[in-house]
C-alpha positions as a printed Julia matrix, in Angstrom:
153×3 Matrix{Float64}:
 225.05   76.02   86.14
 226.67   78.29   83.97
 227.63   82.13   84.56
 225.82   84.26   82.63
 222.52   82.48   83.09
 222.69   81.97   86.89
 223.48   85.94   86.99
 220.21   86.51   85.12
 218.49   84.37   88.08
 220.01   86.32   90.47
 218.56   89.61   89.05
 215.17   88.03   88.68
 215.41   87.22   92.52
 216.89   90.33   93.42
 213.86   91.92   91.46
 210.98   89.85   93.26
 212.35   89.25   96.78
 215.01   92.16   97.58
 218.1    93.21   97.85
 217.59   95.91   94.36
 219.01   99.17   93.77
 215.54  100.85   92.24
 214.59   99.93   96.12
 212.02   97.27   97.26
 211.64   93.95   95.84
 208.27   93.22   93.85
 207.51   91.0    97.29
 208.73   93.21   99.84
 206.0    96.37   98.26
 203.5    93.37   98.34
 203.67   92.9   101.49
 203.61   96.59  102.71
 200.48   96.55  100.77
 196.71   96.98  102.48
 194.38   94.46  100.79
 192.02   97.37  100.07
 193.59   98.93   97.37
 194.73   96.19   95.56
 191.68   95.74   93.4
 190.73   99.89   93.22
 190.53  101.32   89.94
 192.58  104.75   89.5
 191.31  107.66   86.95
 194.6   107.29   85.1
 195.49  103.85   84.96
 192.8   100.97   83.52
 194.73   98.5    85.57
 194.34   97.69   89.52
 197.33   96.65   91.79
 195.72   92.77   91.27
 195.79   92.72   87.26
 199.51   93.62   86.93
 200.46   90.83   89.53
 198.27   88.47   87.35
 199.99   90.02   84.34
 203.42   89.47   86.57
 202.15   86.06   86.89
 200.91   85.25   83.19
 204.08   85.94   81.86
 205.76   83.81   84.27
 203.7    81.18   83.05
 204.58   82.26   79.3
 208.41   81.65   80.27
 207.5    78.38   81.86
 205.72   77.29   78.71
 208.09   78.26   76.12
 210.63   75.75   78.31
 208.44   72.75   77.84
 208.78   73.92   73.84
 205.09   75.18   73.4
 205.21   76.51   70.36
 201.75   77.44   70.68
 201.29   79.18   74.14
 200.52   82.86   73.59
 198.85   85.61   76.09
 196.8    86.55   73.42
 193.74   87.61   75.15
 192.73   90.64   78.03
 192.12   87.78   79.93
 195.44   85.66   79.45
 196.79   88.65   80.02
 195.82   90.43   82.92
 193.44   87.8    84.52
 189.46   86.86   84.89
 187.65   89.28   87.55
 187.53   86.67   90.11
 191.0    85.87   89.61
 192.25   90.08   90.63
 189.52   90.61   93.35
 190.37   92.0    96.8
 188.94   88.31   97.87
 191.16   86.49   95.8
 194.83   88.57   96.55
 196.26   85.84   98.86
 195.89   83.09   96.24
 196.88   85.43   93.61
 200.04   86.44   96.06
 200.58   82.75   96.25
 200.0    81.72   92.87
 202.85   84.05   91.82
 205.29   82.78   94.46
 204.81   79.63   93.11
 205.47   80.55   89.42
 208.62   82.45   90.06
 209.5    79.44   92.18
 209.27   76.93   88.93
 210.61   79.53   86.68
 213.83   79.33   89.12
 213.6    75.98   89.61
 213.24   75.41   85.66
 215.92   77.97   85.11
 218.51   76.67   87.38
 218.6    73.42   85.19
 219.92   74.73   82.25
 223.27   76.28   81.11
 223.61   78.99   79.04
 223.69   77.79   75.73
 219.81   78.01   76.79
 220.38   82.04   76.45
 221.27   81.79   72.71
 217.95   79.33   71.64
 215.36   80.69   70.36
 211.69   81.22   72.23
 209.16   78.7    70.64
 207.26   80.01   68.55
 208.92   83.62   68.89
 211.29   85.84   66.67
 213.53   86.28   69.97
 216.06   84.42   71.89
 215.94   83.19   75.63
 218.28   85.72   76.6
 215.71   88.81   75.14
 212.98   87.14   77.39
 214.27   86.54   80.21
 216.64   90.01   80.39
 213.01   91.95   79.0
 211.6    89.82   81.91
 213.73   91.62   84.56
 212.59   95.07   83.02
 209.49   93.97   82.59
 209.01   93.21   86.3
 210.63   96.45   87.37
 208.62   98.52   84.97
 204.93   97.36   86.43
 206.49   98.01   90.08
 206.88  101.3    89.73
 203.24  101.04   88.43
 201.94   99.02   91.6
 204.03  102.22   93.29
 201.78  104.9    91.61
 198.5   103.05   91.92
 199.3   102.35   95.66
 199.61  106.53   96.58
């Protein structure tokens, strides 16, 4: 493993299990959270709790994708995007929870075997490099937790 890319892993695992500065861990505020509010809509937000995990999730996936060389794979759609109702419903949160465990777990997994000359490659398909994605992924993740944060209260 090579330096620069296993220190972006460790700030995408700082971000979604713990140990972060900007406080808790995507995982640790899931698991504070009461299942009833993660599918409630807010006034000011056209998003629940459920559809920015999904969209947590989706891009995941995206980064998982581009790996295999898609060239194709897009989240073009509301649905690619931020899920089908079924998928973000109060009944579905523990698959949903589980679902995204296991797609940050294959990211890592994915991640871990490659050096960093991966950093400097270009996305498939994309006008970006590896290392934009994955970095943008760590905002990106901290971004829609201080979201889940608001929509929570």
């Amino acid at each position: 493993m090579s330096k620069e890319l296993e220190k972006i892993i460790d700030n995408l695992e700082t971000v979604f299990r713990g140990d972060a500065w900007h406080g808790p861990s995507v995982l640790e505020m899931l698991n504070s959270l009461p299942e009833k509010v993660v599918d409630q809509k807010r006034g000011y937000s056209k998003r629940t709790i459920a559809k920015l995990i999904y969209h947590l999730v989706a891009w995941r996936m995206f980064i998982i994708e581009k790996l295999a060389d898609n060239i194709h794979y897009t989240l073009e759609t509301e649905e690619d995007n931020w899920g089908k109702p079924e998928m973000t419903s109060q009944e579905n949160w523990q698959n949903l929870i589980q679902l995204f465990k296991d797609t940050q777990k294959k990211l890592v997994d994915l991640l871990e075997e490659q050096n960093d000359e991966l950093l400097n490659r270009r996305v498939p398909g994309e006008h970006y490099d590896f290392y934009k994605l994955l970095t943008g992924m760590i905002q990106h993740d901290t971004y829609h937790l201080g979201m889940i944060w608001v929509l929570w209260e």
